[in-house]
XYZ file of C-alpha atoms in Angstrom:
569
model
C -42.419 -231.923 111.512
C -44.416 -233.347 114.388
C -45.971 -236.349 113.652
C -49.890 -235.121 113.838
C -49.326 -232.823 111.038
C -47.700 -235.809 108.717
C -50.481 -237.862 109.716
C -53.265 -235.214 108.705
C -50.832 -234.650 105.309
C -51.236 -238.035 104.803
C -54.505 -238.161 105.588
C -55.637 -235.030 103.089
C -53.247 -236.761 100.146
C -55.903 -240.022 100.495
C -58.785 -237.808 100.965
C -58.604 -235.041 98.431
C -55.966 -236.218 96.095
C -57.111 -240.032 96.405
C -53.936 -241.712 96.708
C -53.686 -245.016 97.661
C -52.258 -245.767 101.117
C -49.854 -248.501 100.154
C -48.774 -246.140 97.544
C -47.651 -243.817 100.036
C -46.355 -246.419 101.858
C -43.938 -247.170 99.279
C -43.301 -243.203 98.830
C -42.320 -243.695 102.613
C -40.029 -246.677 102.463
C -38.158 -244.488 99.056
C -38.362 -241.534 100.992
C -35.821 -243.306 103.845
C -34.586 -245.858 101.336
C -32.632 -242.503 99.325
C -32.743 -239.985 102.396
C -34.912 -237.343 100.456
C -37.867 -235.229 101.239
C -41.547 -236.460 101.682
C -42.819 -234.354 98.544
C -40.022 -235.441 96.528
C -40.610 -239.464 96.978
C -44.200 -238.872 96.535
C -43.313 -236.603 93.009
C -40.733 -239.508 92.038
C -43.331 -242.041 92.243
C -45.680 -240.293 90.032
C -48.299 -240.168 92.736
C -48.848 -236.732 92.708
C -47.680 -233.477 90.290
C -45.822 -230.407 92.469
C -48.568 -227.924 91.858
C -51.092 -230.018 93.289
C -48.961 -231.092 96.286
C -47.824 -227.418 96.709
C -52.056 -226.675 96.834
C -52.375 -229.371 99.444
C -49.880 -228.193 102.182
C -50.769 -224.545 101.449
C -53.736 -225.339 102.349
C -53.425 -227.757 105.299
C -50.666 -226.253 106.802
C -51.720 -222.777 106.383
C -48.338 -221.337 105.072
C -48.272 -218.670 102.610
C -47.402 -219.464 99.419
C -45.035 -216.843 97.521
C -44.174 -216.679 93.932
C -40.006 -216.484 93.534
C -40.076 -215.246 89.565
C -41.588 -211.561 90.866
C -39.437 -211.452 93.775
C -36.400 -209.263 93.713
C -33.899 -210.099 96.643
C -31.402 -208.513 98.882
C -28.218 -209.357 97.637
C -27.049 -209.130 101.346
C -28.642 -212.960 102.229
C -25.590 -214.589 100.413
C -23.742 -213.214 103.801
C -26.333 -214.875 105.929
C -27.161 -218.297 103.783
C -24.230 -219.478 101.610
C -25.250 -221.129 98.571
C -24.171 -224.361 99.890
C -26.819 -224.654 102.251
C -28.875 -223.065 100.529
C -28.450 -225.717 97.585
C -27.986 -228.658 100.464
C -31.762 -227.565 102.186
C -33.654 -226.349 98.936
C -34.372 -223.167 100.384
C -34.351 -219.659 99.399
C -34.130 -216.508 101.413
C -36.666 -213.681 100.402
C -37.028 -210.987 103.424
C -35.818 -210.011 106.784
C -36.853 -207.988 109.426
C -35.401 -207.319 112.581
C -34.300 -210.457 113.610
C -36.661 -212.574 111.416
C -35.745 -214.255 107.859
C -38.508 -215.481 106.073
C -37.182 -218.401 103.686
C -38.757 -220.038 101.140
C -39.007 -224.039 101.650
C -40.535 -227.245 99.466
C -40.803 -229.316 101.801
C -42.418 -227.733 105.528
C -42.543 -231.205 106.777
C -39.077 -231.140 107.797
C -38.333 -228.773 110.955
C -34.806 -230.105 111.295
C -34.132 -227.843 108.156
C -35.177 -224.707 109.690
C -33.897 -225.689 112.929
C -30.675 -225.566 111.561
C -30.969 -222.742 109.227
C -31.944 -220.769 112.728
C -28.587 -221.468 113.774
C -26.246 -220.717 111.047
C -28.438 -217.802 110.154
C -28.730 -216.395 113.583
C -32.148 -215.239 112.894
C -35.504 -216.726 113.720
C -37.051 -218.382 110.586
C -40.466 -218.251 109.388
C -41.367 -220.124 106.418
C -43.425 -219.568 103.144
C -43.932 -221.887 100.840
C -42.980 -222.491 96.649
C -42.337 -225.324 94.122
C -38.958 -226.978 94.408
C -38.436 -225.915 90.453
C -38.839 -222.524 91.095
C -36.513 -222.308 94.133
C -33.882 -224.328 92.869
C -33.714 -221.910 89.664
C -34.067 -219.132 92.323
C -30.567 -220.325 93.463
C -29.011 -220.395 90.391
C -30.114 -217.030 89.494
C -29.270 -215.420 92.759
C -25.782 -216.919 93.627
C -24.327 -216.572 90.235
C -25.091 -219.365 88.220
C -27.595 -217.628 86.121
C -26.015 -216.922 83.036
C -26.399 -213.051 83.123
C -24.686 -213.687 86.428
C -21.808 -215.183 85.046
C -21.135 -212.917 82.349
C -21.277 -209.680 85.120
C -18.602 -211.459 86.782
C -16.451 -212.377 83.774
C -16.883 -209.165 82.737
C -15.247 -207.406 85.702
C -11.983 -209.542 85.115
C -11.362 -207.907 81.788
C -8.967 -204.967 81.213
C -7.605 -203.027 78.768
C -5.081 -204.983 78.235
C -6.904 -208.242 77.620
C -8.538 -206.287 74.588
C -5.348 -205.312 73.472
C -4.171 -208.892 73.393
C -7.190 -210.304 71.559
C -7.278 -207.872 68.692
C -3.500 -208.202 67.998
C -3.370 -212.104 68.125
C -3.778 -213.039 64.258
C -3.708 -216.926 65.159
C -6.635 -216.769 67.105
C -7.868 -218.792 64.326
C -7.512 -222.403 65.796
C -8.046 -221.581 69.769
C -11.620 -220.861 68.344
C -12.212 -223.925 67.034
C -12.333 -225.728 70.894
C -14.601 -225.128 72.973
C -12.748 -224.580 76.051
C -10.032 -223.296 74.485
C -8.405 -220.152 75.536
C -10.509 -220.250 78.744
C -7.825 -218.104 80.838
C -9.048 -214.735 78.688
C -12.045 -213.396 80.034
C -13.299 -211.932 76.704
C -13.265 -215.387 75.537
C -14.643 -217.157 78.518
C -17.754 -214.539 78.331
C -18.378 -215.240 74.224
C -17.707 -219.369 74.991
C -19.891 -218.761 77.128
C -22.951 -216.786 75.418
C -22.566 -219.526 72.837
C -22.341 -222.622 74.951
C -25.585 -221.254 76.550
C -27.227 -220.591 73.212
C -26.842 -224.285 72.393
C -27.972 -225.659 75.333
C -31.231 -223.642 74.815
C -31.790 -225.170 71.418
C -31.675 -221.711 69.893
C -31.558 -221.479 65.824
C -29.854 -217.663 66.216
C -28.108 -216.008 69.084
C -28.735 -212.075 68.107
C -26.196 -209.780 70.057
C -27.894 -206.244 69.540
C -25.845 -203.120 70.481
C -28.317 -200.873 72.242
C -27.523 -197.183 74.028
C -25.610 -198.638 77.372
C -25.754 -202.161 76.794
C -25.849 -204.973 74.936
C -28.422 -207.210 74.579
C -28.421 -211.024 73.972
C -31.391 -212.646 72.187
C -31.889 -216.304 71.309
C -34.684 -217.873 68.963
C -35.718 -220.798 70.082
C -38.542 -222.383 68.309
C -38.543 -219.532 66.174
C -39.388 -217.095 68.692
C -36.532 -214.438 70.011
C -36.102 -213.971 73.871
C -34.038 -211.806 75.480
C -31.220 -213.831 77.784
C -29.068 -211.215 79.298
C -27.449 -208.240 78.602
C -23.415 -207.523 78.026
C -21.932 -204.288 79.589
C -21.098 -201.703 76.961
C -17.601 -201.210 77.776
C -17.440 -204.681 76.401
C -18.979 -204.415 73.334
C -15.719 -203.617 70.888
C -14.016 -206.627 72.428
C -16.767 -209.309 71.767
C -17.006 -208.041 67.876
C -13.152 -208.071 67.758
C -13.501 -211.667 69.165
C -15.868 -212.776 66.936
C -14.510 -211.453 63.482
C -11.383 -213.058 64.748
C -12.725 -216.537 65.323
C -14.800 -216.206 61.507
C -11.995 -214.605 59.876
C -13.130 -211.679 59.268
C -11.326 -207.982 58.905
C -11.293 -206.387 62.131
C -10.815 -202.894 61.017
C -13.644 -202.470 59.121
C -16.777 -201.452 61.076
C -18.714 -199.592 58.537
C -20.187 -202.207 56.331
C -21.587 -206.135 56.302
C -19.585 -208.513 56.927
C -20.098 -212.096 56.648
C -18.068 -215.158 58.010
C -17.758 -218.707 59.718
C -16.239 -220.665 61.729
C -16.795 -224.310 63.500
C -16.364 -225.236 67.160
C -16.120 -228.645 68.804
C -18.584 -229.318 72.019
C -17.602 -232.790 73.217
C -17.803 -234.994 70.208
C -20.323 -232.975 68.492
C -19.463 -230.339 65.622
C -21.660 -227.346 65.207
C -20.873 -224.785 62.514
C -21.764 -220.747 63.212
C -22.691 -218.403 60.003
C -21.803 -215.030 61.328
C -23.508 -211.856 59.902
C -22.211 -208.515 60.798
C -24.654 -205.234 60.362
C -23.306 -201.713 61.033
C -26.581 -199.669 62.930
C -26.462 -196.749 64.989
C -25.053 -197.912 67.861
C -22.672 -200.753 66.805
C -22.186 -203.554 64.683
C -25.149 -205.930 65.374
C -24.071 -209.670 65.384
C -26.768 -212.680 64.419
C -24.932 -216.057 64.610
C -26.998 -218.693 62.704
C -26.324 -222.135 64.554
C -26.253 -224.734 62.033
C -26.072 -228.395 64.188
C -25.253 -231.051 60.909
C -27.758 -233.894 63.184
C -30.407 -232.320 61.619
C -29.940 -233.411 58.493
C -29.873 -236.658 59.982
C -33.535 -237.082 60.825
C -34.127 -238.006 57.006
C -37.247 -236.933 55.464
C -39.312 -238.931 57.229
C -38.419 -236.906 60.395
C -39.683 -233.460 58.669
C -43.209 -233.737 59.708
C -44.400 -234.996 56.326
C -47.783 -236.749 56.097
C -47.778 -239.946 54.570
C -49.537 -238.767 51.213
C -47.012 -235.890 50.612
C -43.967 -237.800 52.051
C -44.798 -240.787 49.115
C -45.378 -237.639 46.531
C -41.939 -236.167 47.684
C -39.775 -239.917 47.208
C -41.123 -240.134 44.231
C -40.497 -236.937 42.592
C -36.931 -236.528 44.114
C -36.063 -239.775 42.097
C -36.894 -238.632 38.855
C -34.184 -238.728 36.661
C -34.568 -234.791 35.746
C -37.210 -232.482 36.176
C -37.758 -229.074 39.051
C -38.725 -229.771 42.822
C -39.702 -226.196 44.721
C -39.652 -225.178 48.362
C -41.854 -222.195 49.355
C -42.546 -220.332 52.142
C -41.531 -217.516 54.163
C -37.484 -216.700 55.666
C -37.541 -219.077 58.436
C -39.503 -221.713 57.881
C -37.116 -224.790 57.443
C -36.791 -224.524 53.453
C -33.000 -224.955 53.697
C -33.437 -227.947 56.595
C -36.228 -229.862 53.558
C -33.603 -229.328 50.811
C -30.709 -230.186 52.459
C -32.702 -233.619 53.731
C -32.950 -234.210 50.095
C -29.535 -233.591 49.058
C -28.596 -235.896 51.704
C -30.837 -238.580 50.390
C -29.548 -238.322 47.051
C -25.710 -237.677 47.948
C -23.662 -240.951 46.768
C -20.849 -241.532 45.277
C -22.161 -242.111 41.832
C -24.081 -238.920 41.499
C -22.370 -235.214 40.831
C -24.337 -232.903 42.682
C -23.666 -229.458 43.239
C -25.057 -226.197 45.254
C -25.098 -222.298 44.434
C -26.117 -220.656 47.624
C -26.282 -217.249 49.240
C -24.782 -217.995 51.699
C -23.567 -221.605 51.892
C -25.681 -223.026 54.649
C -24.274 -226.846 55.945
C -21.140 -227.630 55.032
C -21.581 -231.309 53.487
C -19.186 -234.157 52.299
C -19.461 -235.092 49.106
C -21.123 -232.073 47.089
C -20.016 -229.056 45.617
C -20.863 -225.845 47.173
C -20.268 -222.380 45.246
C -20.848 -219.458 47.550
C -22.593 -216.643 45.544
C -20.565 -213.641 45.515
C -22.203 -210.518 43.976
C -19.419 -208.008 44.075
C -17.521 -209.860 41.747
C -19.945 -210.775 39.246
C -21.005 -214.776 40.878
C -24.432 -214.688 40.880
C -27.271 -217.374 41.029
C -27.625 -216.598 37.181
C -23.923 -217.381 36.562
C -22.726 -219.570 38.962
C -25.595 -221.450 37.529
C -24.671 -221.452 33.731
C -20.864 -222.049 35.111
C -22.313 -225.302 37.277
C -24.464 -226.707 33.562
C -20.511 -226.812 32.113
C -19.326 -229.164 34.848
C -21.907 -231.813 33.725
C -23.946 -232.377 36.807
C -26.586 -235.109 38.044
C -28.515 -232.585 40.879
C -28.288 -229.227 41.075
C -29.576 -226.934 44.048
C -30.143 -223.003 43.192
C -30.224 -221.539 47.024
C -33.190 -219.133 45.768
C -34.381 -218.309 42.346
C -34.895 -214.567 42.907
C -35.042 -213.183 39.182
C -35.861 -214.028 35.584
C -32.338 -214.918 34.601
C -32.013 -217.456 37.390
C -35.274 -219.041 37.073
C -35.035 -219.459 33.352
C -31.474 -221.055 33.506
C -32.699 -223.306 35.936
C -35.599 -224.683 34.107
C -33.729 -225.189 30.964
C -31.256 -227.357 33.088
C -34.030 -229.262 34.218
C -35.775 -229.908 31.176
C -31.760 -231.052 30.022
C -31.305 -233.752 31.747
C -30.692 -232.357 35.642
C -32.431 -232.826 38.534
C -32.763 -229.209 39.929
C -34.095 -228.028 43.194
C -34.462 -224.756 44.427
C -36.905 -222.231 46.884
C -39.279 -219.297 46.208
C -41.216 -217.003 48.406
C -44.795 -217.484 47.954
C -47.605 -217.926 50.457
C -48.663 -221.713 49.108
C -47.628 -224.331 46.368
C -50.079 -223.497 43.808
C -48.916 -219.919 44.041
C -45.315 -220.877 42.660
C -46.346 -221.661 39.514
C -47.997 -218.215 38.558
C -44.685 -216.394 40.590
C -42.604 -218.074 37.593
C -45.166 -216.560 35.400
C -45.256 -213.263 36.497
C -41.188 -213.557 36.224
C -41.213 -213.800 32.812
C -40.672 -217.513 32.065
C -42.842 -218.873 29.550
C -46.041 -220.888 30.997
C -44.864 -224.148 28.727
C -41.705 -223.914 30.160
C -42.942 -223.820 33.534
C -45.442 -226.787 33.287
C -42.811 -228.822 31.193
C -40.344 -228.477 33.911
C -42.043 -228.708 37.547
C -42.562 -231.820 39.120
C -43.617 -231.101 42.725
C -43.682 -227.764 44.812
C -43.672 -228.063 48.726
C -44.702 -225.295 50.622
C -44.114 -225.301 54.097
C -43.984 -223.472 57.417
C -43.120 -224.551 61.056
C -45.348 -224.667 64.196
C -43.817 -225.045 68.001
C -44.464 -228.543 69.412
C -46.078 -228.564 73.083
C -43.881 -229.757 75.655
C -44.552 -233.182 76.406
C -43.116 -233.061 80.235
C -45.559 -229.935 81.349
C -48.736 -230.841 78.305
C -51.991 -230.170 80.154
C -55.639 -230.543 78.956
C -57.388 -226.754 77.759
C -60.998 -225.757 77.402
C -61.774 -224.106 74.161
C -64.925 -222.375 73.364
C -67.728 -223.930 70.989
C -67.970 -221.095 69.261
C -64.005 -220.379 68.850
C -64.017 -223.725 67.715
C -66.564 -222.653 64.865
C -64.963 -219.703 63.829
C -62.045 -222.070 62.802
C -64.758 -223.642 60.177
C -62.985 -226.867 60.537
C -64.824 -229.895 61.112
C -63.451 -230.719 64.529
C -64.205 -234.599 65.366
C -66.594 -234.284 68.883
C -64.984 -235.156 72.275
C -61.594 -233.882 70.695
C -59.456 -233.364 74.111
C -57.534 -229.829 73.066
C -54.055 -229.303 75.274
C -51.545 -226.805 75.750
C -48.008 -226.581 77.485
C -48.510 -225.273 81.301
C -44.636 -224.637 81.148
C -41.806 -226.701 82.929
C -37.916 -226.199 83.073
C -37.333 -228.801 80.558
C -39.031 -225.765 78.191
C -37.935 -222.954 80.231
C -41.532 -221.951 81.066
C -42.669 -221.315 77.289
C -45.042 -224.501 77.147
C -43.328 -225.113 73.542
C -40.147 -228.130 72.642
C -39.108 -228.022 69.550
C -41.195 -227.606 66.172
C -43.065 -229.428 63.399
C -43.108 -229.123 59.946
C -46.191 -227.872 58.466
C -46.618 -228.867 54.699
C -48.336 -228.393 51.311
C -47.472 -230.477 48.325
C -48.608 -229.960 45.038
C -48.065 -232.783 42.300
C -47.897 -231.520 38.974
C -49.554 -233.780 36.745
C -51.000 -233.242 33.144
C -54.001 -231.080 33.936
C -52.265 -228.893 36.559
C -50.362 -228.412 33.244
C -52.436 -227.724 31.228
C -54.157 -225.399 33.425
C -51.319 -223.511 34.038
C -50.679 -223.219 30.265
C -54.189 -222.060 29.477
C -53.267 -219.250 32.191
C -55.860 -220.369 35.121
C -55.114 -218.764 38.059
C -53.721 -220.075 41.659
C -56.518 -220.324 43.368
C -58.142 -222.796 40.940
C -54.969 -225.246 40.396
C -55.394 -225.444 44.168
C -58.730 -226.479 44.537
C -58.202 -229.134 41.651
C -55.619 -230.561 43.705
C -57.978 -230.803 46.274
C -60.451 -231.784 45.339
C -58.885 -234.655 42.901
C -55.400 -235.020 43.981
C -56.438 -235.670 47.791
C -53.886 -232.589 48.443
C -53.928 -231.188 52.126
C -53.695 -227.144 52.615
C -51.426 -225.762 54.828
C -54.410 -225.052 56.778
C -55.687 -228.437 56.865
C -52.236 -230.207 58.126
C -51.554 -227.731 60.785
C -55.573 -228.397 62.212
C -54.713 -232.023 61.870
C -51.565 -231.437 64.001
C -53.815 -229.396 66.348
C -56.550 -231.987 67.129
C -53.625 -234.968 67.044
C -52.744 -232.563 70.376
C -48.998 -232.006 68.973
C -49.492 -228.056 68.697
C -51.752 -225.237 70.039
C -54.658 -223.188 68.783
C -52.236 -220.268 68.945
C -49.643 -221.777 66.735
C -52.395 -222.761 64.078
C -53.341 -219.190 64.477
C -49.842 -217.378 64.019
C -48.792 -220.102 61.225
C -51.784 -220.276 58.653
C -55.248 -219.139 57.978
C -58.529 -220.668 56.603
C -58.649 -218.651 53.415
């Protein structure tokens, strides 16, 4: 670029954007210091975001600016622009006519880029302009390194007879237990690799759906599914064969559930897979449930606790005997809160053991029974077989029934610390569910200690979190006190969150402590809703309501999130 136009640049950054000039000064010195662009020593030091830059040139320069994610482009520029230089110049080709490309650039300031794509191109180059985040993933979806990319190409190297091979191997039991192992198969490469992408995504759940000519790949991250790519059909038989083979499971049967495991190594980390196997119209539907053991690490202090319920919570879990409840809805971290517990609590003097449908974490030191209807183990009995075996702790996955809830809290009012989950909307709710069960209200209030509900809410993205205007009179429909001068913010999306604004989640929770007149309210048969507002109003207890607006205005979530999570009821 001639040196007028860097000078107005320059000019226009400590005009409009009100840098300092010995603070582009340094971005100079960096700029030749590690031979990158302008815009990029000026983003390094923190003097300026890309969008705003991006605004600037656009509008000093007078270059169009383009948007890459709606452009769809000719497959025949890899010809003209390898992705080397592509890669090497941070540009992206997006049109051509006649003898003109039109390429999109970062940084317009250098003209000894498009000098020399003129001459390995052969074609005269005008330029428009995007961010350097969108044309870099640009790249990476249009050369191949996407991953629905990758998996079209894998999927062209397979042949009949590498499905052949795969079904008939019956050892295939330890290749699938490395990560890399078995890499010369193509099927294998392709599932590695819908997996290894999975986990770098953070997903929970990596859904593989068989649809009419397709199938398609889901993950849910942050508890939200979105759609990754799609596997060609002709495919589809070998991936399910591939998968029962790594979780053990019989390949020959295609007309009912099925439900396995297996483990893989990824560097030094171990990550267990639950695999669940659902026969629908067009094919057996896969969901693999990722279950990463570090989570369990966090302790309960990492679970998004407040200090009031996280004290309430200690002390109840260490209470020699007595019932501890988790409530809330499929998906919102019950098994993560009681396996945090368990972990807590799992030492060498105590006997503690699980019945669970399925098992979730595999962990050392405990005794997990895997509920198994068809043959008569239910929660019910694996429950009265656990009570012979004279344990310490006991966790029921899920009290579903009458049977399992009354075994349960007869254990616990025998001398065993029991823990289980229930599906109800808030704490105070569990209570009257046992109720309606048919367990007797004495036994009930004799046995509970503490119920937690709970739900999770997405965290905002900390690299991309912008400030957001909210209405006054939104604000009063939420008929929450909401301090003055609270500074709302929401997640402009980044690559670090793939463009969803959201990194990881929060735990949302409602703890009830049963004390003496919870009791006896429950015994004289008052209802929910007025056990709730005691412990309110005396027991300093927070809704769910109340701790996901408190996680609003702190600025860790979004009005949406409180919105989709909880209401002011």
């Amino acid at each position: 670029m001639a040196e007028p136009i860097k000078k107005r640049v320059i000019n226009s950054l400590v005009e409009v954007l009100k840098i300092k000039k010995e603070d582009i000064d340094d971005a100079l010195k960096l700029q030749k210091t590690k031979g990158i662009s302008f815009d990029r020593a000026l983003i390094e030091k923190g003097l300026v975001n890309e969008e705003d830059l991006l605004s600037l040139l656009v509008k000093e320069l007078q270059i169009p600016f383009i948007n890459l994610k709606r452009m769809k482009i000719d497959l025949t520029f890899k010809e003209i622009i390898p992705e080397q230089v592509s890669r090497q110049y941070h540009v992206m080709p997006v049109s051509r006519i006649g003898k003109t490309m039109t390429v999109a650039i970062a940084d317009p300031l250098n003209i000894f880029v498009i000098d020399d794509l003129r001459n390995i191109s052969g074609h005269d180059i005008e330029i428009v302009m995007s961010t350097d985040s969108d044309i870099m993933r640009a790249i990476d979806n249009y050369y191949g390194g996407g991953l629905s990319s990758s998996v079209q190409d894998i999927s062209k190297d397979i042949s009949a007879g590498d499905l052949e091979i795969v079904s008939d191997q019956e050892g295939m039991e330890e290749v699938a237990t490395g990560a890399d192992a078995g890499e010369q198969a193509p099927i294998i490469r392709m599932v590695n690799l819908v997996i290894r992408e999975g986990l770098k995504q953070r997903a929970s759940d990596i859904h593989m759906e068989p649809m009419v000519d397709a199938v398609r790949v889901r993950y849910r991250i942050d508890g939200i599914l979105r759609e990754a790519m799609k596997i060609p059909k002709e495919n589809q038989n070998a991936v399910i064969v591939r998968l029962k083979i790594m979780s053990r499971l019989d390949i020959t049967a295609s007309r009912v559930p099925q439900d396995g495991r297996f483990k893989m190594q990824i560097g030094v980390q171990e990550v267990d897979f639950r695999v669940s196997m659902l026969p629908t119209t067009f094919g057996q539907k896969i969901v693999l449930r990722i279950l990463d053991k570090k989570n369990l690490k966090v302790g309960l202090g990492g679970l998004g606790f407040s200090a009031h319920s996280l004290d309430l919570l200690a002390q109840a879990i260490k209470k020699p005997f007595g019932m501890v409840l988790v409530t809330g809805p499929t998906g919102s971290g019950k098994s993560t809160t009681l396996y945090s517990i368990i972990n807590e609590l799992n030492t060498i003097d105590k006997n503690i053991i699980t019945v669970e449908e399925p098992v979730e974490y595999l962990v050392d030191g405990l005794t997990q029974i895997q509920v198994r209807s068809d043959i008569g183990l239910t929660f019910a009995s694996g429950l009265r077989a656990i009570l012979r075996q004279s344990p310490d702790i006991v966790m029921v996955g899920e009290i579903r029934d009458f049977e399992t809830s009354d075994i349960a809290i007869k254990a616990s009012l025998t001398g065993q610390l029991v823990f289980s989950t229930l599906h109800t909307n808030d704490a105070s709710g569990a209570l009257t569910r046992l109720v309606d069960m048919g367990v007797e209200p004495f036994l009930v209030a004799s046995s509970l200690v503490l119920v937690c509900a709970q739900r999770l809410c997405r965290r905002i993205c900390v690299q991309c979190k912008k400030p957001v205007e909210i209405p006054e009179e939104i604000l009063k429909d939420l008929k929450y006190a909401v301090p003055k001068g609270t500074i709302f913010y929401e997640g402009k999306g980044c690559d670090i969150c793939r463009q969803t604004g959201y990194l990881g989640r929060l735990g949302v929770t409602e703890v009830l402590d049963v004390d003496d007149t919870v009791r006896e309210m429950l015994i004289k048969g008052e209802p929910a809703d007025k056990i709730k507002g005691y412990a309110q109003k005396n027991k300093g207890m927070k809704t769910l309501w109340e701790d996901v607006m408190e996680k609003f205005i702190k600025g860790d979530t979004t009005l949406e999130e409180v919105l989709r999570i909880s209401s002011n009821d």
